CSV table of C-alpha atoms in Angstrom, one decimal:
chain,number,residue,atom,x,y,z
J,19,MET,CA,28.1,-4.1,19.9
J,20,LEU,CA,24.4,-3.7,20.4
J,21,GLY,CA,22.3,-6.8,21.1
J,22,ARG,CA,18.9,-7.6,19.6
J,23,ASP,CA,17.0,-6.0,22.5
J,24,ALA,CA,19.1,-2.8,22.5
J,25,ARG,CA,18.6,-2.5,18.7
J,26,ASP,CA,14.9,-2.8,19.1
J,27,ARG,CA,14.9,-0.2,21.9
J,28,ARG,CA,16.2,2.5,19.6
J,29,GLU,CA,13.8,5.4,19.3
J,30,ARG,CA,11.6,5.1,16.2
J,31,CYS,CA,10.5,7.6,13.7
J,32,LYS,CA,7.1,6.2,12.7
J,33,THR,CA,6.7,6.7,9.0
J,34,GLY,CA,2.9,6.7,9.5
J,35,ILE,CA,2.7,4.2,6.7
J,36,GLU,CA,1.2,1.3,8.7
J,37,GLY,CA,2.5,-1.5,6.5
J,38,LEU,CA,6.0,-0.1,6.4
J,39,ASP,CA,6.1,0.6,10.1
J,40,ASN,CA,5.1,-3.1,10.7
J,41,ILE,CA,7.8,-4.3,8.3
J,42,LEU,CA,10.3,-2.1,10.3
J,43,ASN,CA,9.1,-3.4,13.6
J,44,GLY,CA,7.8,0.1,14.7
J,45,GLY,CA,9.4,2.5,12.3
J,46,VAL,CA,12.8,3.8,11.1
J,47,PRO,CA,15.3,4.1,13.9
J,48,ARG,CA,15.5,7.9,14.5
J,49,GLY,CA,18.4,9.6,12.8
J,50,ASN,CA,18.9,7.0,10.1
J,51,THR,CA,19.7,7.9,6.5
J,52,VAL,CA,17.6,5.7,4.3
J,53,LEU,CA,18.1,5.2,0.5
J,54,VAL,CA,14.7,4.8,-1.2
J,55,THR,CA,15.6,3.3,-4.5
J,56,GLY,CA,13.8,2.1,-7.6
J,57,SER,CA,12.9,2.7,-11.2
J,58,VAL,CA,10.5,5.4,-12.5
J,59,GLY,CA,6.8,5.1,-11.5
J,60,THR,CA,7.3,2.7,-8.6
J,61,GLY,CA,6.1,5.1,-5.9
J,62,LYS,CA,9.4,6.5,-4.4
J,63,THR,CA,8.3,10.1,-4.4
J,64,SER,CA,4.8,9.3,-3.1
J,65,LEU,CA,6.2,7.2,-0.3
J,66,CYS,CA,8.6,10.0,0.7
J,67,LEU,CA,6.0,12.7,0.6
J,68,GLU,CA,3.7,10.6,2.8
J,69,PHE,CA,6.5,10.1,5.3
J,70,LEU,CA,6.9,13.9,5.5
J,71,VAL,CA,3.2,14.7,5.7
J,72,HIS,CA,2.6,12.2,8.5
J,73,GLY,CA,5.6,13.7,10.3
J,74,SER,CA,4.2,17.2,9.9
J,75,ASN,CA,0.9,16.1,11.2
J,76,SER,CA,2.6,14.8,14.4
J,77,ASN,CA,4.7,17.9,15.1
J,78,GLU,CA,7.8,16.7,13.3
J,79,PRO,CA,8.6,19.4,10.7
J,80,GLY,CA,9.5,18.1,7.3
J,81,LEU,CA,11.6,19.3,4.4
J,82,TYR,CA,11.4,18.1,0.8
J,83,VAL,CA,14.5,19.1,-1.3
J,84,SER,CA,13.6,18.8,-4.9
J,85,VAL,CA,16.6,18.5,-7.3
J,86,THR,CA,15.0,17.9,-10.7
J,87,GLU,CA,11.3,18.7,-10.6
J,88,PRO,CA,10.2,22.2,-9.5
J,89,CYS,CA,8.3,22.0,-6.2
J,90,ASP,CA,5.3,23.9,-7.7
J,91,LYS,CA,4.9,21.2,-10.3
J,92,LEU,CA,5.3,18.5,-7.8
J,93,LEU,CA,2.6,19.9,-5.5
J,94,LYS,CA,0.2,20.2,-8.4
J,95,ASN,CA,0.6,16.4,-9.0
J,96,ILE,CA,0.5,15.3,-5.4
J,97,ILE,CA,-2.0,12.5,-4.5
J,98,PRO,CA,-5.0,14.2,-2.8
J,99,TYR,CA,-4.3,12.5,0.5
J,100,ASP,CA,-7.2,12.5,3.0
J,101,PHE,CA,-4.7,13.5,5.7
J,102,PHE,CA,-2.9,16.3,3.8
J,103,ASP,CA,-3.9,19.9,4.4
J,104,GLU,CA,-2.2,22.8,2.7
J,105,SER,CA,-2.1,24.6,6.0
J,106,LEU,CA,0.9,22.3,6.9
J,107,ILE,CA,2.9,24.3,4.4
J,108,THR,CA,1.5,27.8,5.3
J,109,ASP,CA,2.0,27.0,9.0
J,110,GLY,CA,5.6,26.1,8.4
J,111,LYS,CA,5.4,22.5,9.4
J,112,LEU,CA,6.2,21.2,5.9
J,113,HIS,CA,8.7,22.9,3.6
J,114,PHE,CA,9.6,22.5,0.0
J,115,ILE,CA,12.9,23.8,-1.5
J,116,ASP,CA,14.3,23.6,-5.0
J,117,LEU,CA,17.9,22.7,-4.8
J,118,PRO,CA,18.9,24.5,-8.0
J,119,ILE,CA,17.9,27.7,-6.2
J,120,VAL,CA,20.2,26.8,-3.3
J,121,TYR,CA,23.0,26.0,-5.8
J,122,GLU,CA,22.5,29.5,-7.3
J,123,ARG,CA,22.6,31.3,-4.0
J,124,LEU,CA,25.7,29.4,-2.9
J,125,GLY,CA,27.4,30.1,-6.2
J,126,LEU,CA,27.6,26.4,-6.9
J,127,GLU,CA,26.7,26.5,-10.5
J,128,LYS,CA,29.4,24.4,-11.9
J,129,ALA,CA,28.6,21.1,-13.5
J,130,GLU,CA,31.1,19.3,-11.2
J,131,PHE,CA,31.7,20.0,-7.5
J,132,ASP,CA,35.1,19.6,-5.8
J,133,PHE,CA,35.7,18.5,-2.2
J,134,GLU,CA,35.3,22.0,-0.8
J,135,GLU,CA,32.1,22.7,-2.7
J,136,VAL,CA,30.6,19.4,-1.3
J,137,ALA,CA,31.4,20.7,2.2
J,138,ILE,CA,29.6,24.0,1.4
J,139,LEU,CA,26.5,22.1,0.2
J,140,ILE,CA,26.4,19.9,3.3
J,141,SER,CA,26.8,22.9,5.5
J,142,ALA,CA,24.0,24.8,3.7
J,143,ILE,CA,21.5,21.8,4.0
J,144,ALA,CA,22.5,21.4,7.7
J,145,SER,CA,21.8,25.1,8.3
J,146,ILE,CA,18.4,24.9,6.8
J,147,VAL,CA,17.5,21.8,8.8
J,148,HIS,CA,18.7,23.5,12.0
J,149,GLU,CA,17.0,26.8,11.4
J,150,LEU,CA,13.6,25.3,10.5
J,151,GLY,CA,13.8,22.6,13.2
J,152,ILE,CA,13.4,19.8,10.6
J,153,LYS,CA,13.0,16.3,11.9
J,154,ARG,CA,12.3,14.6,8.6
J,155,LEU,CA,14.2,15.3,5.4
J,156,VAL,CA,13.7,14.0,1.8
J,157,ILE,CA,16.2,14.7,-1.0
J,158,ASP,CA,14.7,13.8,-4.4
J,159,SER,CA,16.8,12.7,-5.9
J,160,ILE,CA,20.3,12.0,-4.5
J,161,THR,CA,21.2,10.6,-7.9
J,162,SER,CA,20.9,14.0,-9.4
J,163,VAL,CA,23.1,15.5,-6.6
J,164,CYS,CA,25.6,12.7,-7.1
J,165,TYR,CA,25.7,13.5,-10.8
J,166,ARG,CA,27.6,16.7,-9.9
J,167,LEU,CA,29.9,14.9,-7.4
J,168,LYS,CA,31.3,12.6,-10.1
J,169,SER,CA,33.9,10.6,-8.1
J,170,GLN,CA,32.9,7.8,-5.8
J,171,GLU,CA,35.1,9.4,-3.1
J,172,ASN,CA,33.1,12.6,-3.3
J,173,ILE,CA,29.7,10.7,-3.2
J,174,ARG,CA,30.9,8.6,-0.3
J,175,ASP,CA,32.1,11.7,1.6
J,176,PHE,CA,28.8,13.6,0.8
J,177,ILE,CA,26.4,10.9,2.0
J,178,LEU,CA,28.5,10.0,5.0
J,179,LYS,CA,29.0,13.6,6.2
J,180,LEU,CA,25.4,14.6,5.4
J,181,GLY,CA,24.0,11.5,7.2
J,182,SER,CA,26.2,12.2,10.2
J,183,VAL,CA,25.2,15.9,10.5
J,184,LEU,CA,21.5,15.1,10.1
J,185,SER,CA,21.6,12.2,12.6
J,186,GLU,CA,23.2,14.5,15.2
J,187,MET,CA,20.3,16.8,14.8
J,188,GLY,CA,17.8,13.9,15.3
J,189,CYS,CA,16.7,14.2,11.7
J,190,THR,CA,15.6,11.1,9.8
J,191,SER,CA,16.3,11.3,6.1
J,192,PHE,CA,15.1,9.6,3.0
J,193,LEU,CA,17.3,9.9,0.0
J,194,VAL,CA,15.7,9.0,-3.3
J,195,SER,CA,17.8,7.0,-5.7
J,196,GLU,CA,16.8,6.4,-9.3
J,197,ILE,CA,17.9,3.2,-11.1
J,198,SER,CA,16.9,1.6,-14.3
J,199,PRO,CA,14.6,-1.4,-14.1
J,200,ALA,CA,17.4,-3.8,-15.3
J,201,GLU,CA,19.8,-2.5,-12.6
J,202,GLU,CA,21.1,-5.2,-10.3
J,203,ARG,CA,22.5,-2.8,-7.7
J,204,TYR,CA,20.5,-0.3,-5.6
J,205,SER,CA,22.1,3.0,-6.9
J,206,LEU,CA,23.6,4.5,-10.0
J,207,TYR,CA,27.1,4.9,-8.5
J,208,GLY,CA,27.1,1.8,-6.3
J,209,VAL,CA,28.3,3.5,-3.2
J,210,GLU,CA,25.1,5.1,-1.8
J,211,GLU,CA,23.6,1.8,-0.5
J,212,ALA,CA,26.8,0.9,1.4
J,213,ILE,CA,26.9,4.3,3.2
J,214,ALA,CA,23.1,4.6,4.0
J,215,ASP,CA,21.7,3.1,7.2
J,216,GLY,CA,18.8,1.6,5.3
J,217,VAL,CA,17.7,0.6,1.8
J,218,ILE,CA,14.1,0.5,0.7
J,219,VAL,CA,13.7,-0.9,-2.8
J,220,THR,CA,10.6,-0.2,-4.9
J,221,GLY,CA,10.0,-1.9,-8.2
J,222,ASN,CA,7.7,-3.4,-10.8
J,223,LEU,CA,7.2,-7.1,-10.9
J,224,GLU,CA,5.7,-8.7,-13.9
J,225,ARG,CA,3.8,-11.9,-13.2
J,226,ARG,CA,1.9,-13.6,-16.1
J,227,GLY,CA,1.4,-10.3,-17.8
J,228,ASP,CA,0.3,-8.4,-14.7
J,229,LEU,CA,2.5,-5.6,-13.5
J,230,LEU,CA,2.6,-5.2,-9.7
J,231,ARG,CA,4.3,-2.4,-7.7
J,232,THR,CA,6.5,-3.9,-5.0
J,233,LEU,CA,8.4,-2.7,-2.0
J,234,GLN,CA,11.2,-4.5,-0.1
J,235,VAL,CA,13.3,-3.4,2.9
J,236,VAL,CA,16.7,-4.9,2.2
J,237,LYS,CA,18.7,-3.1,4.9
J,238,MET,CA,17.9,-1.1,8.0
J,239,ARG,CA,20.4,-0.6,10.7
J,240,GLY,CA,19.1,-0.5,14.3
J,241,THR,CA,16.1,-2.6,13.9
J,242,MET,CA,15.0,-6.1,13.1
J,243,HIS,CA,12.8,-6.1,9.9
J,244,SER,CA,11.1,-8.2,7.3
J,245,ARG,CA,13.1,-8.7,4.1
J,246,ALA,CA,10.1,-10.1,2.2
J,247,LYS,CA,8.7,-8.5,-0.9
J,248,TYR,CA,5.3,-6.6,-0.6
J,249,VAL,CA,2.9,-5.3,-3.1
J,250,LEU,CA,2.0,-1.7,-2.7
J,251,ASP,CA,-0.8,0.6,-3.8
J,252,LEU,CA,-0.8,4.4,-3.8
J,253,THR,CA,-4.1,5.6,-2.6
J,254,THR,CA,-5.7,8.7,-1.0
J,255,VAL,CA,-5.5,7.0,2.4
J,256,GLY,CA,-1.8,6.6,1.8
J,257,VAL,CA,0.5,3.8,0.7
J,258,LEU,CA,-1.0,0.4,1.4
J,259,LEU,CA,1.0,-2.8,1.5
J,260,VAL,CA,0.1,-6.5,1.3
J,261,PRO,CA,2.5,-9.5,1.2
J,262,LEU,CA,3.5,-10.7,-2.3
J,263,LEU,CA,1.8,-14.0,-2.9
J,264,LYS,CA,4.1,-16.8,-3.9
J,265,GLY,CA,1.8,-19.7,-4.5
J,266,GLY,CA,4.4,-21.5,-6.7
J,267,SER,CA,3.6,-19.2,-9.6
J,268,VAL,CA,6.0,-16.3,-9.3
J,269,ALA,CA,8.4,-16.2,-12.2
J,270,GLY,CA,11.9,-16.7,-10.9
J,271,GLY,CA,10.6,-16.8,-7.4
J,272,GLY,CA,9.9,-20.4,-7.0
W,3,MET,CA,-38.9,-19.7,6.1
W,4,THR,CA,-37.5,-18.1,2.9
W,5,THR,CA,-33.9,-18.6,1.8
W,6,ALA,CA,-33.2,-14.9,2.5
W,7,THR,CA,-34.4,-15.0,6.1
W,8,GLN,CA,-32.7,-18.4,6.6
W,9,ILE,CA,-29.3,-17.1,5.6
W,10,ALA,CA,-29.8,-13.9,7.6
W,11,GLU,CA,-30.6,-15.8,10.7
W,12,LYS,CA,-27.8,-18.3,10.3
W,13,LEU,CA,-25.3,-15.4,9.9
W,14,ASP,CA,-26.8,-13.6,12.9
W,15,ALA,CA,-26.2,-16.6,15.1
W,16,LEU,CA,-22.5,-16.6,14.4
W,17,PRO,CA,-19.8,-14.8,16.5
W,18,GLU,CA,-18.8,-11.3,15.4
W,19,SER,CA,-16.3,-11.1,12.4
W,20,SER,CA,-16.8,-14.8,11.4
W,21,ALA,CA,-15.5,-16.1,8.1
W,22,VAL,CA,-18.1,-18.2,6.3
W,23,ALA,CA,-17.9,-20.4,3.3
W,24,LEU,CA,-21.4,-20.3,1.8
W,25,LYS,CA,-22.3,-23.0,-0.6
W,26,ILE,CA,-25.1,-22.0,-2.9
W,27,ARG,CA,-26.8,-23.1,-6.0
W,28,GLY,CA,-27.5,-20.8,-8.9
W,29,GLU,CA,-31.2,-20.5,-8.3
W,30,GLN,CA,-30.5,-19.4,-4.7
W,31,TYR,CA,-28.2,-16.5,-5.7
W,32,PHE,CA,-30.6,-13.5,-5.5
W,33,ASP,CA,-32.3,-14.8,-2.3
W,34,VAL,CA,-28.8,-15.1,-0.7
W,35,ILE,CA,-27.9,-11.6,-1.8
W,36,ARG,CA,-31.1,-10.2,-0.3
W,37,GLY,CA,-30.6,-12.1,2.9
W,38,ILE,CA,-27.0,-10.8,3.3
W,39,LEU,CA,-27.3,-7.3,2.1
W,40,ASP,CA,-30.9,-6.3,2.8
W,41,ILE,CA,-31.5,-8.2,6.0
W,42,PHE,CA,-28.3,-9.2,7.8
W,43,ALA,CA,-26.1,-6.1,6.9
W,44,LYS,CA,-28.9,-3.7,7.4
W,45,LYS,CA,-29.8,-5.1,10.8
W,46,LYS,CA,-26.2,-4.9,11.9
W,47,GLU,CA,-25.8,-1.4,10.4
W,48,MET,CA,-22.8,-2.6,8.4
W,49,ASP,CA,-21.1,-1.3,5.2
W,50,SER,CA,-20.8,-4.0,2.7
W,51,ILE,CA,-17.8,-4.6,0.4
W,52,TYR,CA,-18.8,-6.8,-2.5
W,53,VAL,CA,-15.9,-8.4,-4.4
W,54,THR,CA,-17.1,-9.7,-7.8
W,55,ALA,CA,-15.0,-12.0,-9.9
W,56,THR,CA,-18.0,-13.5,-11.7
W,57,ILE,CA,-20.1,-10.8,-13.3
W,58,PRO,CA,-19.5,-7.1,-13.7
W,59,CYS,CA,-20.6,-5.0,-10.8
W,60,GLN,CA,-22.9,-3.0,-13.0
W,61,SER,CA,-25.0,-6.1,-13.6
W,62,ILE,CA,-25.1,-6.7,-9.9
W,63,MET,CA,-26.2,-3.2,-9.2
W,64,ASN,CA,-28.9,-3.5,-11.8
W,65,ALA,CA,-30.1,-6.6,-10.1
W,66,LEU,CA,-30.1,-4.9,-6.7
W,67,GLN,CA,-32.2,-2.1,-8.1
W,68,VAL,CA,-34.7,-4.6,-9.4
W,69,LEU,CA,-34.8,-6.3,-6.0
W,70,GLU,CA,-35.2,-2.8,-4.5
W,71,ILE,CA,-32.1,-3.2,-2.3
W,72,ASP,CA,-30.6,0.1,-1.1
W,73,THR,CA,-27.1,0.4,-2.5
W,74,GLU,CA,-26.0,3.4,-0.4
W,75,ARG,CA,-23.8,1.3,1.9
W,76,ILE,CA,-22.6,-1.2,-0.6
W,77,TRP,CA,-19.2,-0.8,-2.3
W,78,PHE,CA,-17.8,-2.9,-5.1
W,79,VAL,CA,-14.4,-4.3,-5.9
W,80,ASP,CA,-14.8,-5.4,-9.5
W,81,CYS,CA,-12.1,-7.6,-10.9
W,82,ILE,CA,-13.8,-8.9,-14.0
W,83,SER,CA,-15.0,-5.8,-15.9
W,84,GLN,CA,-11.6,-4.6,-17.0
W,85,ILE,CA,-10.5,-8.0,-18.3
W,86,MET,CA,-13.8,-8.2,-20.2
W,87,MET,CA,-13.0,-4.7,-21.5
W,88,SER,CA,-16.5,-3.7,-20.3
W,89,VAL,CA,-16.0,-1.1,-17.6
W,90,GLY,CA,-17.8,1.7,-19.5
W,91,GLU,CA,-18.9,4.5,-17.2
W,92,LYS,CA,-17.3,4.0,-13.8
W,93,HIS,CA,-19.6,3.8,-10.9
W,94,PRO,CA,-18.7,6.0,-7.8
W,95,HIS,CA,-19.3,2.9,-5.6
W,96,ALA,CA,-17.0,0.7,-7.6
W,97,ILE,CA,-13.2,0.2,-7.7
W,98,TYR,CA,-11.8,-1.9,-10.5
W,99,VAL,CA,-8.9,-4.4,-10.4
W,100,GLU,CA,-7.4,-5.1,-13.8
W,101,SER,CA,-7.7,-8.9,-13.6
W,102,PRO,CA,-8.8,-11.6,-11.2
W,103,THR,CA,-5.2,-12.8,-11.3
W,104,MET,CA,-4.1,-9.7,-9.4
W,105,LEU,CA,-5.1,-11.1,-6.0
W,106,GLU,CA,-2.8,-8.7,-4.1
W,107,ASN,CA,-4.4,-5.7,-5.8
W,108,LEU,CA,-7.8,-7.2,-4.9
W,109,MET,CA,-6.7,-7.3,-1.2
W,110,LEU,CA,-5.3,-3.8,-1.5
W,111,LYS,CA,-8.7,-2.4,-2.8
W,112,VAL,CA,-10.6,-4.1,0.0
W,113,GLU,CA,-8.1,-2.7,2.5
W,114,TYR,CA,-8.6,0.8,0.9
W,115,LEU,CA,-12.3,0.6,1.3
W,116,ILE,CA,-12.0,-0.5,4.9
W,117,ARG,CA,-9.6,2.3,5.7
W,118,ARG,CA,-11.7,4.9,4.0
W,119,ALA,CA,-14.6,4.2,6.3
W,120,GLU,CA,-12.7,3.4,9.4
W,121,GLY,CA,-14.7,2.9,12.6
W,122,LYS,CA,-17.8,1.5,10.8
W,123,LYS,CA,-18.6,-2.2,11.0
W,124,LYS,CA,-18.1,-4.0,7.7
W,125,LEU,CA,-18.9,-7.1,5.8
W,126,VAL,CA,-16.9,-8.5,2.9
W,127,ILE,CA,-18.5,-10.8,0.3
W,128,LEU,CA,-16.3,-12.7,-2.1
W,129,ASP,CA,-18.3,-13.7,-5.2
W,130,ASN,CA,-17.1,-16.3,-5.9
W,131,ILE,CA,-14.3,-18.7,-5.3
W,132,ASN,CA,-15.0,-20.8,-8.3
W,133,SER,CA,-14.5,-17.9,-10.7
W,134,LEU,CA,-11.2,-17.0,-9.0
W,135,ALA,CA,-10.2,-20.6,-9.4
W,136,ILE,CA,-10.6,-20.3,-13.2
W,137,HIS,CA,-7.9,-17.6,-13.2
W,138,ASN,CA,-5.6,-18.8,-10.4
W,139,ASN,CA,-4.0,-22.0,-9.2
W,140,ILE,CA,-5.2,-23.5,-6.0
W,141,LYS,CA,-1.9,-22.8,-4.2
W,142,ILE,CA,-1.9,-19.1,-4.8
W,143,LEU,CA,-5.7,-19.0,-4.1
W,144,SER,CA,-5.2,-20.7,-0.7
W,145,GLU,CA,-2.5,-18.3,0.2
W,146,PHE,CA,-4.7,-15.4,-0.8
W,147,LEU,CA,-7.7,-16.6,1.2
W,148,HIS,CA,-5.5,-17.3,4.2
W,149,ILE,CA,-4.1,-13.8,4.3
W,150,LEU,CA,-7.4,-12.0,3.3
W,151,VAL,CA,-9.5,-13.8,5.9
W,152,ASN,CA,-7.0,-13.4,8.7
W,153,ASN,CA,-6.5,-9.7,7.9
W,154,LEU,CA,-10.3,-9.1,7.8
W,155,ARG,CA,-10.7,-11.0,11.1
W,156,SER,CA,-8.1,-8.8,12.7
W,157,LYS,CA,-10.2,-5.8,11.6
W,158,ASN,CA,-13.4,-7.2,13.1
W,159,THR,CA,-14.9,-7.7,9.7
W,160,TYR,CA,-17.3,-10.5,8.6
W,161,THR,CA,-16.1,-12.4,5.5
W,162,ILE,CA,-18.6,-14.4,3.4
W,163,ILE,CA,-17.1,-16.5,0.5
W,164,PHE,CA,-19.6,-17.8,-2.1
W,165,SER,CA,-18.9,-21.1,-3.6
W,166,MET,CA,-21.2,-22.5,-6.3
W,167,GLU,CA,-22.1,-26.0,-5.1
W,168,GLU,CA,-22.1,-27.5,-8.6
W,169,TYR,CA,-18.6,-26.3,-9.3
W,170,GLU,CA,-16.9,-26.9,-6.0
W,171,THR,CA,-14.0,-29.4,-6.2
W,172,ASP,CA,-12.5,-31.4,-3.3
W,173,GLU,CA,-9.5,-29.1,-3.3
W,174,MET,CA,-11.7,-26.0,-2.9
W,175,THR,CA,-13.7,-27.7,-0.1
W,176,ASN,CA,-10.5,-28.4,1.8
W,177,MET,CA,-9.2,-24.9,1.2
W,178,LEU,CA,-12.4,-23.3,2.4
W,179,ASN,CA,-12.6,-25.5,5.5
W,180,LEU,CA,-9.1,-24.5,6.3
W,181,VAL,CA,-9.6,-20.8,6.2
W,182,CYS,CA,-13.2,-20.3,7.3
W,183,ASP,CA,-14.8,-20.6,10.7
W,184,GLU,CA,-18.0,-22.0,9.3
W,185,SER,CA,-19.2,-23.8,6.2
W,186,MET,CA,-22.9,-23.3,5.4
W,187,THR,CA,-25.3,-24.8,2.9
W,188,LEU,CA,-28.9,-23.7,2.5
W,189,GLU,CA,-32.0,-25.8,2.4
W,190,GLY,CA,-34.6,-25.6,-0.3
W,191,GLY,CA,-34.4,-23.5,-3.5
């Protein structure tokens, strides 16, 4: 079993988001599979895109696998980051792939995948990661992929095997999970958070009529980290984070 | 010595990136603004971030124009216009926070302005603590000031917190004494 020092010596994949790297004591342990979960409009996609862009800027090629929204549309709505240059895409440092196109090419057009088809999908993603030398991967969203896997066994198998293959290649992955605001668990199927190495939760907090965007790291294997809740802002200089003020006035928070 | 030069000299005598609680009276307000923005910040070649929780930034900008103070290096975080439903045309040097109760967002906007002009020396003015106390309880306000001031100090940024003498309570005095390096009052009117 690894001690505290050994855990903190694990090589880090700096997200480039200063606040998050501080929360994580230097960054995500390299090779970890992290579930980024939250309801709509809480900043999951922006957080993941920034993680990829910072990686691409520091010679860690990134791949964004879009499952629901076409990449063209996504790119049109991207925050005009001061540190993002479209040459990252043309130079092959940052890649965008629509998963439905991959499904089509693999002949996986059924509404429900069986065990064998799950293996084909994992193998296809692993091949792309290997061929393009990807070091940072985002799948947005894993919930949409899981929708075709149906059973908890298939979902567990998919995330476990995919995480393992990517980790062996030194690839750090963010899997986006969509949940409804009232949800008390971190994923739709309830198994994703148990398999992932880390869980980052984004949310909306209503306090006396004000709506704040929040972020909390509830789990991250391989590093000590803060488990406190932070307030985030999505800006052109990237995601900014400050501690959530308690002050005896947070509803339900004491 | 005028109030403007008096405040500029007092600030100049402080160590770099000090946090100052500045107790002022209403009639000293414009002289204080001139002393900080037109004399002290200009001399030190600093960008100024002016957080207003009292009057809309447009009114302050109008006043600065009348005083013939150059606003090129002054940026505003306005947390009062939106709650008053009076933003109107947005000024390119202003960022708006929905309400003075959103203290975290206020910190985030200040952080954003600091990051956007990284490398330049900066001064943050918080105008004023009494207005923020109308909208927030003293516990959350103390926590906010503690985090804000320490964060700015770590970024080598000056912090000046205005407090209107006639509205300052003992609780506020204690809070300001706790988070600031220096507490200043000005002589004369």
